[in-house]
Structures are given as C-alpha cells and as structure tokens.
Coordinates of C-alpha atoms in Angstrom, one line a residue:
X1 CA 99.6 104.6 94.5
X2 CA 96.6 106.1 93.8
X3 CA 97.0 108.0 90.6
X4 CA 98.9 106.5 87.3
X5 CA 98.5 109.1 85.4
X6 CA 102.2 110.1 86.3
X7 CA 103.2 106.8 85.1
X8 CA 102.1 107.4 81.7
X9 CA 103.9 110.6 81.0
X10 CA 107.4 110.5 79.6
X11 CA 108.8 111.1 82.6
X12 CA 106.9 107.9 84.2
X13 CA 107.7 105.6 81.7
X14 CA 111.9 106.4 81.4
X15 CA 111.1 105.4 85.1
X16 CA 109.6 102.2 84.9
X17 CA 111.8 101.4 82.2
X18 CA 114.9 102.4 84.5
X19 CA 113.5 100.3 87.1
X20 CA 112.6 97.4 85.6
X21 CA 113.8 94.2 87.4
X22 CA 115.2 95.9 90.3
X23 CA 114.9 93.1 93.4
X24 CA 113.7 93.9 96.2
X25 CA 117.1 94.4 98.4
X26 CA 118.2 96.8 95.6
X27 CA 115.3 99.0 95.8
X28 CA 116.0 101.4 98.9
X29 CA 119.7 102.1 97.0
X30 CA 117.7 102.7 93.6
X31 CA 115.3 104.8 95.4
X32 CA 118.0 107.0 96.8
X33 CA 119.7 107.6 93.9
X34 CA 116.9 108.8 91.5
X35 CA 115.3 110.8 93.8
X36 CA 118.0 113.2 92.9
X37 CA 116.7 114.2 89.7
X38 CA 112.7 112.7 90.0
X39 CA 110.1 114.1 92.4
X40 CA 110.2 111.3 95.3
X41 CA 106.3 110.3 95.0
X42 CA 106.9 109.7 91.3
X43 CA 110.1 107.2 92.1
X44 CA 107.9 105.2 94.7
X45 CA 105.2 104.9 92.4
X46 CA 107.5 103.2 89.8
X47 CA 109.3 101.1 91.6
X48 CA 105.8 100.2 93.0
X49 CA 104.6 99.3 89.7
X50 CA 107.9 97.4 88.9
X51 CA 107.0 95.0 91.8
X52 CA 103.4 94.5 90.5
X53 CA 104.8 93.5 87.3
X54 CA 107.3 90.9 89.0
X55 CA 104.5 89.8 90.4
X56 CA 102.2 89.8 87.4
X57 CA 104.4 87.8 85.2
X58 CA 103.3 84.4 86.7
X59 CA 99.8 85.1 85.4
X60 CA 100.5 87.4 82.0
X61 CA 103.7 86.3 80.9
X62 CA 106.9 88.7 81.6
X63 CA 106.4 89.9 77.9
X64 CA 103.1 91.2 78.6
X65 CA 103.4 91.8 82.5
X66 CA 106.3 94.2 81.8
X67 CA 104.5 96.7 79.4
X68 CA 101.1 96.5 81.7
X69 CA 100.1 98.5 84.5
X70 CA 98.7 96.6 87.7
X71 CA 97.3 97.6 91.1
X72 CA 97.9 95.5 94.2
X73 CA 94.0 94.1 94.1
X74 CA 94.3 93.5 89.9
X75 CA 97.3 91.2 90.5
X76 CA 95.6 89.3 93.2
X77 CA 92.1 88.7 91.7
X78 CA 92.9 89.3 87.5
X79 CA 92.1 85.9 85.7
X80 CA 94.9 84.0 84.5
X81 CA 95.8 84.9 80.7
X82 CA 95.5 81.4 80.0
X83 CA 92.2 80.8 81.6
X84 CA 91.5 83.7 80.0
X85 CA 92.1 83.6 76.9
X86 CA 90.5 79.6 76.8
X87 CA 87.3 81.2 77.9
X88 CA 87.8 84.3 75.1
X89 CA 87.8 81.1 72.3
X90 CA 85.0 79.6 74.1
X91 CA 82.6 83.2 73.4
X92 CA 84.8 83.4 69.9
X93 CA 83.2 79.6 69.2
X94 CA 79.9 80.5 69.8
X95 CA 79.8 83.3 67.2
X96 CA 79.9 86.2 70.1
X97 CA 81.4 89.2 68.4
X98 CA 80.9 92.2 71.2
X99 CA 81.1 91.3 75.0
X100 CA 80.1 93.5 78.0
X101 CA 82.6 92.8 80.6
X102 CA 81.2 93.6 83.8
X103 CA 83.5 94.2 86.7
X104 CA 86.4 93.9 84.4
X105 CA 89.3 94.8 86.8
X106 CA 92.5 96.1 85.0
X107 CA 91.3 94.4 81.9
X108 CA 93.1 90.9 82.1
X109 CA 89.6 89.3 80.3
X110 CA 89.1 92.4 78.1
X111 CA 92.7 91.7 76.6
X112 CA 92.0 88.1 76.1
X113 CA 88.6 88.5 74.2
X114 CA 89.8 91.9 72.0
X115 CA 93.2 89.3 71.0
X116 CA 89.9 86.8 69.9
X117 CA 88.9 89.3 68.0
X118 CA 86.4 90.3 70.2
X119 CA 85.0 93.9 70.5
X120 CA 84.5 94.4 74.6
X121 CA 82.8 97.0 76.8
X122 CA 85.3 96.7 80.2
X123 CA 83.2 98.3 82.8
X124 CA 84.8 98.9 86.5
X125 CA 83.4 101.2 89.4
X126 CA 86.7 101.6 91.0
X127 CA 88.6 104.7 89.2
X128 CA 91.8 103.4 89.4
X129 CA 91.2 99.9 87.9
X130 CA 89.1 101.4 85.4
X131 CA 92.5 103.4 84.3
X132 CA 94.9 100.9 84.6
X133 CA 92.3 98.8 82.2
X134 CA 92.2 101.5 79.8
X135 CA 96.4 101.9 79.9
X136 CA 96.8 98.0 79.6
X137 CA 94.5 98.3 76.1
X138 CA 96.7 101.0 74.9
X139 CA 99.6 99.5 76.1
X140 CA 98.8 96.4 74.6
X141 CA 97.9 97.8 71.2
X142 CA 94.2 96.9 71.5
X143 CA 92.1 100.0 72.6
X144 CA 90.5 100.0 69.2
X145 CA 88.6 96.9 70.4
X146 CA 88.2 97.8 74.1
X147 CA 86.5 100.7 75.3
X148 CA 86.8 101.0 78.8
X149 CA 84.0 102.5 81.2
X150 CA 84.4 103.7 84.8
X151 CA 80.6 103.0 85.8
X152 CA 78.6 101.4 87.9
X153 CA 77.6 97.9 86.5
X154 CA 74.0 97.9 87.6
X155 CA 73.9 100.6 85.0
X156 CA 75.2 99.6 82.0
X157 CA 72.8 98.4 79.1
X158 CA 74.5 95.5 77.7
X159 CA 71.6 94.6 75.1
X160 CA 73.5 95.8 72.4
X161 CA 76.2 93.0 73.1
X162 CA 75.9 89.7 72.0
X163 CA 77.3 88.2 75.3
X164 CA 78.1 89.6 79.1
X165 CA 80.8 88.4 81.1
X166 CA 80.8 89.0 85.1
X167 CA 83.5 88.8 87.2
X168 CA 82.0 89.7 90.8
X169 CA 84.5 91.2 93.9
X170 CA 84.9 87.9 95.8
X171 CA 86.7 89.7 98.3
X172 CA 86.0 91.6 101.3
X173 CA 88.3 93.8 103.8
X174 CA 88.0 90.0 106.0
X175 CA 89.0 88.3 102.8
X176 CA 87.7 85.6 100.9
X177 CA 83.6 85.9 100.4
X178 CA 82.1 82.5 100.4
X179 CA 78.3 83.3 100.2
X180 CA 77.5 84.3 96.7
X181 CA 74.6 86.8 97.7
X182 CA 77.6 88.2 99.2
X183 CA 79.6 88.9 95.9
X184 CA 79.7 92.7 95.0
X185 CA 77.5 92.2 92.8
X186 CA 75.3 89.6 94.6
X187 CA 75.0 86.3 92.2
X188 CA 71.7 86.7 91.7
X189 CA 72.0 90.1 90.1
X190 CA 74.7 88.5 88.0
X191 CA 72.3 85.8 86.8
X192 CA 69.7 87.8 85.7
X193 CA 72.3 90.1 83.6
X194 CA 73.0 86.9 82.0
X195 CA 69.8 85.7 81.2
X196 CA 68.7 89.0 79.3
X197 CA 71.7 88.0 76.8
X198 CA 72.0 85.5 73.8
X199 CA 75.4 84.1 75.8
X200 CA 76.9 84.7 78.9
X201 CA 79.6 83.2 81.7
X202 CA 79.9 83.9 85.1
X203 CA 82.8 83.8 87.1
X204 CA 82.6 82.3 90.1
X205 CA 84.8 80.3 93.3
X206 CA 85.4 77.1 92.7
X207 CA 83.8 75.7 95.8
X208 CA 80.5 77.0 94.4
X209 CA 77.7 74.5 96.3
X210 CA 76.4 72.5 93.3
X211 CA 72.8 73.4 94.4
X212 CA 73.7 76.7 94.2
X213 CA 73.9 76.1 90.2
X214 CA 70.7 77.6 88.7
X215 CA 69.0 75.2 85.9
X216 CA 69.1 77.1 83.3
X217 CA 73.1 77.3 83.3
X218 CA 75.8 75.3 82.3
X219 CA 78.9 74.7 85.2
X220 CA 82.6 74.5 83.9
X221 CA 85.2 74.1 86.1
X222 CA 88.6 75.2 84.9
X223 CA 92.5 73.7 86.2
X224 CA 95.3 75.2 85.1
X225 CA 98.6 73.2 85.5
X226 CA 96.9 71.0 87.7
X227 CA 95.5 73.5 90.1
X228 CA 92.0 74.8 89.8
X229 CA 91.5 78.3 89.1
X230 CA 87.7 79.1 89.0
X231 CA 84.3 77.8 88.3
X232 CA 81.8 79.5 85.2
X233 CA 78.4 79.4 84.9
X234 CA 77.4 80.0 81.0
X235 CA 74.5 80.4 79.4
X236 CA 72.9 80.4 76.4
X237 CA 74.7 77.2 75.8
X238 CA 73.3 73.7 76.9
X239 CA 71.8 74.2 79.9
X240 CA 72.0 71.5 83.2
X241 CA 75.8 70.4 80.9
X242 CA 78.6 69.8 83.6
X243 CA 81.9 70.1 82.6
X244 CA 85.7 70.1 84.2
X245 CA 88.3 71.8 81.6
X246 CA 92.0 71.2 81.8
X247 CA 94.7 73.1 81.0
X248 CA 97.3 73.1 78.9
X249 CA 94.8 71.4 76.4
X250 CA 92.2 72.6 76.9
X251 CA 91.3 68.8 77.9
X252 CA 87.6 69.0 79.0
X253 CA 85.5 65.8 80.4
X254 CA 81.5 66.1 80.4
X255 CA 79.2 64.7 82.8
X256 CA 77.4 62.1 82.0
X257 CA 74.9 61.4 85.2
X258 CA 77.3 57.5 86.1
X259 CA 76.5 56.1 88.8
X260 CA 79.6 56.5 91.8
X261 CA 82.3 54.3 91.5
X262 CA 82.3 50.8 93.6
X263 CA 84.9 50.5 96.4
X264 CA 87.2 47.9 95.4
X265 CA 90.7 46.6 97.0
X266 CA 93.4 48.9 96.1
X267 CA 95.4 47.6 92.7
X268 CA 98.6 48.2 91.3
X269 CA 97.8 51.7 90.1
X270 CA 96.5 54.6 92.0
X271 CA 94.6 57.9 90.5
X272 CA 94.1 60.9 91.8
X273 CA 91.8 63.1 89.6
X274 CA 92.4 67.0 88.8
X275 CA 90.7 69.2 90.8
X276 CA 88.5 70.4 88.2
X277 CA 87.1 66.9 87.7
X278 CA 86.5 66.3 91.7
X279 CA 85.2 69.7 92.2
X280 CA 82.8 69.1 89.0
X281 CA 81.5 65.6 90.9
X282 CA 83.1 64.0 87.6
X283 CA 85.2 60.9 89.1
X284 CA 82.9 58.4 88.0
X285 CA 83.5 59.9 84.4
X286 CA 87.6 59.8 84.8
X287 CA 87.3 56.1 86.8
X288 CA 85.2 55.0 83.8
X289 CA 87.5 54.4 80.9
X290 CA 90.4 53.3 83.6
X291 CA 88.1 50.5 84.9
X292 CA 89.0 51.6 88.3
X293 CA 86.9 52.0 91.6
X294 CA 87.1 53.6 94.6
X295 CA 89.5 53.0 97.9
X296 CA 86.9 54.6 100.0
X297 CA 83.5 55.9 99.3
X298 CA 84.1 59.4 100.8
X299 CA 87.6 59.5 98.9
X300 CA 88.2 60.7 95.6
X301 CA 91.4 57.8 94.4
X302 CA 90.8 55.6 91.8
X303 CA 92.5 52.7 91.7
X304 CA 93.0 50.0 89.0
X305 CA 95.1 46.9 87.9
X306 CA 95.9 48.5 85.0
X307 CA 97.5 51.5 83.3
X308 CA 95.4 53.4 81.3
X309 CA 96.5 57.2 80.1
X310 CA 94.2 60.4 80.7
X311 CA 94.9 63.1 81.4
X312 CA 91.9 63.6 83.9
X313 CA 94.0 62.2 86.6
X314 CA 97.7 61.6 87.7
X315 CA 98.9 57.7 88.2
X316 CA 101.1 56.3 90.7
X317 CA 102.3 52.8 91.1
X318 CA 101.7 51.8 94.4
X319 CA 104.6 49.6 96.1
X320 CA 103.0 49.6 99.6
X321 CA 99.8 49.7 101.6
X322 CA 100.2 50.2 105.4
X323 CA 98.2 50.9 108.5
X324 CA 98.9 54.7 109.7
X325 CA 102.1 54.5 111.9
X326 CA 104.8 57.0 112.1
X327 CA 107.5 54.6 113.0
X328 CA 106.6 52.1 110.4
X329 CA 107.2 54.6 108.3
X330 CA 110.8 56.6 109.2
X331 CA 112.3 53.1 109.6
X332 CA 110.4 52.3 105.8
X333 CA 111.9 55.5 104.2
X334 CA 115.7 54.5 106.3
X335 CA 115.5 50.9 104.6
X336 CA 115.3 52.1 101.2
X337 CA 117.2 55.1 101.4
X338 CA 114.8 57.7 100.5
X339 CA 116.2 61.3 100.5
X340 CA 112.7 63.2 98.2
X341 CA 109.4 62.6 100.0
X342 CA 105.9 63.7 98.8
X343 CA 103.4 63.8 100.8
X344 CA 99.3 64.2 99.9
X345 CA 96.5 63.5 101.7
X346 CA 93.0 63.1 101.9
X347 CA 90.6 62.4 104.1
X348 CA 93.8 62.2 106.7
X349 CA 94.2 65.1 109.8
X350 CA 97.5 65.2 109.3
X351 CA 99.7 67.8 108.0
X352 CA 102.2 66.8 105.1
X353 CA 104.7 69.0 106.5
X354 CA 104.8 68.0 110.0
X355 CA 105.0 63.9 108.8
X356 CA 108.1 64.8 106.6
X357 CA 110.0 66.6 109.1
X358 CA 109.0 63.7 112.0
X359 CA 109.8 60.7 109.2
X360 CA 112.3 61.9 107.3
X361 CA 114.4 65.2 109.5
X362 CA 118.0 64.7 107.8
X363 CA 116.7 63.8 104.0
X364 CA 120.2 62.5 102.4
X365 CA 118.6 59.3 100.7
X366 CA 119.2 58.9 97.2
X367 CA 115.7 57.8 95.9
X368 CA 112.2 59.4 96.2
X369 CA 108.7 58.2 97.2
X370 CA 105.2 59.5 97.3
X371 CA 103.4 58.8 100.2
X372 CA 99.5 59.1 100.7
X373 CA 97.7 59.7 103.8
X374 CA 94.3 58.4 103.1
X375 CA 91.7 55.9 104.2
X376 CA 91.3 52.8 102.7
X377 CA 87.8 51.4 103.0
X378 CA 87.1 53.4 106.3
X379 CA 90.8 52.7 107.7
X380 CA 93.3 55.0 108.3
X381 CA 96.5 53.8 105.6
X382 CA 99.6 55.1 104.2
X383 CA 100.5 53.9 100.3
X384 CA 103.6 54.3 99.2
X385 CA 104.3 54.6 95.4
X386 CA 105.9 56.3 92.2
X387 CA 104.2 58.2 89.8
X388 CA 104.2 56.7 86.4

C-alpha cells in the first residue's frame, strides 16, 4: 500500500466498511469474492487497512481505530491515545494554545492535542504518513485545528507556536536505535528546536542514559497499565525536575534527591515498583512512605512489615523465602496444590518460562502462587507469595 487516496473515494470506503472485522482465515474467501466487481489492488488495499485497524484498536480504541487510516510503521511507533492525550493536558495546563508537531507520524499526538483544544502544525517527511495524518484529522472531525504538512522538519519555522513537540524515528531497517545521535533527527537537533520555544517535550526511549538528560530539561517517564511506554524531556517547565507518571491516573511521583534505600531482611510484604518509577531512579521516593528497604542493593524490591497502599508499586505477601533449587521448588508447588504460577525475576539468569514448564509441566492445582527469582542480599533466592 503505497497510495490511500483510493481508500478515500466512495468506492474505498463501501470497501472498508464491507470489510470491517473480517479475520484473518476469512480474508483469502473475502478477497475472492469482491474482486468480482472491485479492481483487485483496490480490494488488497482494504482489507490491508482493515488489519491495521484490528491492530490499531489496542492503542486508539476500536471506535476511533475503525474510522482511522494506519500504515504498518504508524501502528507500530504512533503513541498510545492515552499517553497521548495525558501529555496533550500536560501542554493544555501550561497555557500552550498552538503546537508544532515535528515528526508527527499519522497524527496519533496531533489528534490528542487538537481534542485539548489545541491548534497543531503535524509535520511528516514521509508522503504517506503525512496523508494518512491529514485523512485521520478529517476523519476524526478535527482538520480545522490540524493542518498537516509533508515537509522536512529541519525546515519548518515553529516560532510562531507556543510549544514544539518531537517525536524522532527510533527505528532503523536493523530495528530499534539506541544511540540518540542516531534518531532521525539526531537528539541534539531536537533539543535545540526545543530550546528556541516557550515549551517543549521530547519523546524519547525509555532506557534513555540519565546522563544523557541535558540540564536545562525536565525528564518524565510515563507507564501505562503498568508497562512503560516512553520517556519526555520538557522544557520550559522546571528544569533538573524528575518525574515517573502512571497511568490510569495520571499518578505521578517527583524526585526528591533521597538517599537509596538500606538493605534490610525481607518482611512480610514485598514491592515491586512500576517501571516508570525504577527507570526514573525514583525507588527511594516509592520505599519512603512504605518504610521499606531494600532486599539487595542492585535490586529494585522493596520490602516492609507493613501494608501501606500506593500505587507506585504492586504488593505481595510473601509466604516463603528459599535458596534457588528447582526441586525444592516442583515438590513445593506439588504440596500445596498449585495449578496458576507466576513467575518474575530480577537480577536472576533464568527464564520464567523455562522454570514453569520444569516445576510445574502438568498444572492441574487448584491454587496460585507468585514466585520471584531474585537475590536476596547477594544470594540467589526464590519468594513465594500472593499479591495483596
């Protein structure tokens, strides 16, 4: 597919709407039979677009997925609508009433800040994104807030904007790009866009070194549903701030420069912080208020003697502590009948999947357990526990 302009006549959209929800094993048959009356590139192309959308809905919603129009890359690297639209409020909070999106993609940001209210600039190099973009805004009812630009970046003028937003390609044709000078555009060209506005953010990969972080920014990093979807670098707001920002919520935890946690004997309760707050260096601020320490000092757990809520951090009530043995373990999980096992790990070589199928190969237990492959001051150790 490398045209949608088909897709937006009449013809292209009875199409997609005949084709909507067709599955995948249904789609050869499907194919066949409107080929009869529809020109066969035409018919490939919307059933193309129909599995974009099936795949789109876990990020957009099926509501909004199923009037959108995707391309294999915009599915894959769009922001998630409601990271998105958290980080639309964000701008919408500081008083930002125009944003230049740079690198916008098919739009996914553009939506969310127009829906704040937002006027936006969506700017993409690539002419297909730039047109699914510019469909999604009229598809969507909001083209009167987002103009859409195929353009270089490095071009546009965003001083008449009070904020720019940058999403740079973090993907190659070897896959994922780790070095930020390698981003298309390099990081550095992205921070100086930012600093010639009143407010800016930066999207970036999570694993972003911290000394990679320039000064003058501010570094959030963002879970959704306990699994963490990016990093941003804004500016314009309080620069040196650290922040990790939870979603549903949004629930968001500042730094405040503590000290790391002591190691302590494991308790009752054991904590293991959302991403966002490990990748943000903030489990001193969610081992604070649970007057917890560590298990280990290379391992982010918290444990505690008590049970304190947060929602930085998932709880389990630990039942066991045990020196690493797979044997130990199988005839553990046989005593007490255990048919649902969990496994995480950290700071452990070994794989969850291959210590469920050796411990547990016929599951037909009744109960469930959580078990942690971890270290326990320097030690390897299994705990076994329940969340609360």
């Amino acid at each position: 597919m490398n045209d949608l302009a088909p897709l937006l006549t009449p013809e292209g959209r009875a199409l997609l709407d005949e084709v909507r929800g067709t599955a995948p094993a249904d789609e050869l048959a499907v194919a066949t039979r409107l080929r009869r009356d529809h020109p066969a590139d035409l018919v490939s192309a919307a059933l193309g677009q129909a599995r974009l959308r099936q795949r789109a809905a876990a990020k957009f919603g099926a509501e909004d997925a199923g009037r959108m129009f995707f391309t294999p890359n915009g599915v894959e690297q769009s922001t998630r609508a409601s990271v998105a639209a958290y980080r639309a409020e964000r701008f919408r909070a500081l008083g930002v009433r125009s944003v230049a999106d740079l690198c916008s993609g098919i739009g996914g940001d553009a939506i969310a800040l127009a829906r704040a209210g937002i006027r936006v600039l969506a700017v993409d190099r690539d002419p297909l994104t730039a047109a699914a973009a510019h469909a999604n805004a009229e598809a969507l009812g909001l083209a009167d807030l987002i103009e859409v630009r195929e353009a270089d970046v490095t071009d546009i003028d965003t001083s008449p904007y009070d904020a720019v937003f940058v999403d740079p390609a973090r993907r190659g044709g070897r896959g994922r790009i780790f070095d930020p000078e390698a981003y298309s555009p390099p990081l550095s060209w992205a921070v100086q866009a930012a600093t010639k506005a009143p407010h800016a953010a930066l999207k970036i990969a999570p694993g972003i070194p911290h000394e990679a972080i320039p000064a003058e920014a501010e570094a959030e990093w963002i879970s959704d549903g306990g699994d963490v979807k990016e990093a941003v670098l804004w500016f314009g707001t309080t620069p040196g701030t650290v922040r990790a920002t939870l979603l549903p919520g949004p629930h968001t935890l500042l730094g405040r420069d503590l000290p790391n946690p002591q190691v302590r004997p494991l308790g009752r309760y054991l904590y293991e912080p959302d991403g966002a707050a490990i990748r943000a260096h903030l489990v001193a601020e969610v081992a604070e208020p649970l007057e917890g320490g560590l298990i280990d000092e290379t391992i982010a757990y918290v444990t505690a003697d008590e049970l304190h809520p947060t929602p930085y951090a998932t709880a389990y009530e630990i039942t066991d502590q045990l020196p690493f043995n797979v044997k130990k373990l199988k005839a553990l999980l046989r005593e007490r009948e255990v048919g649902i096992l969990t496994v995480k790990k950290r700071g452990s070589a070994v794989e969850p999947e291959e210590l469920r199928r050796k411990v547990l190969p016929k599951p037909h237990g009744r109960n469930a357990v959580t078990v942690f492959l971890t270290r326990v001051a320097g030690a390897p150790t299994m705990l076994l526990g329940q969340p609360v």
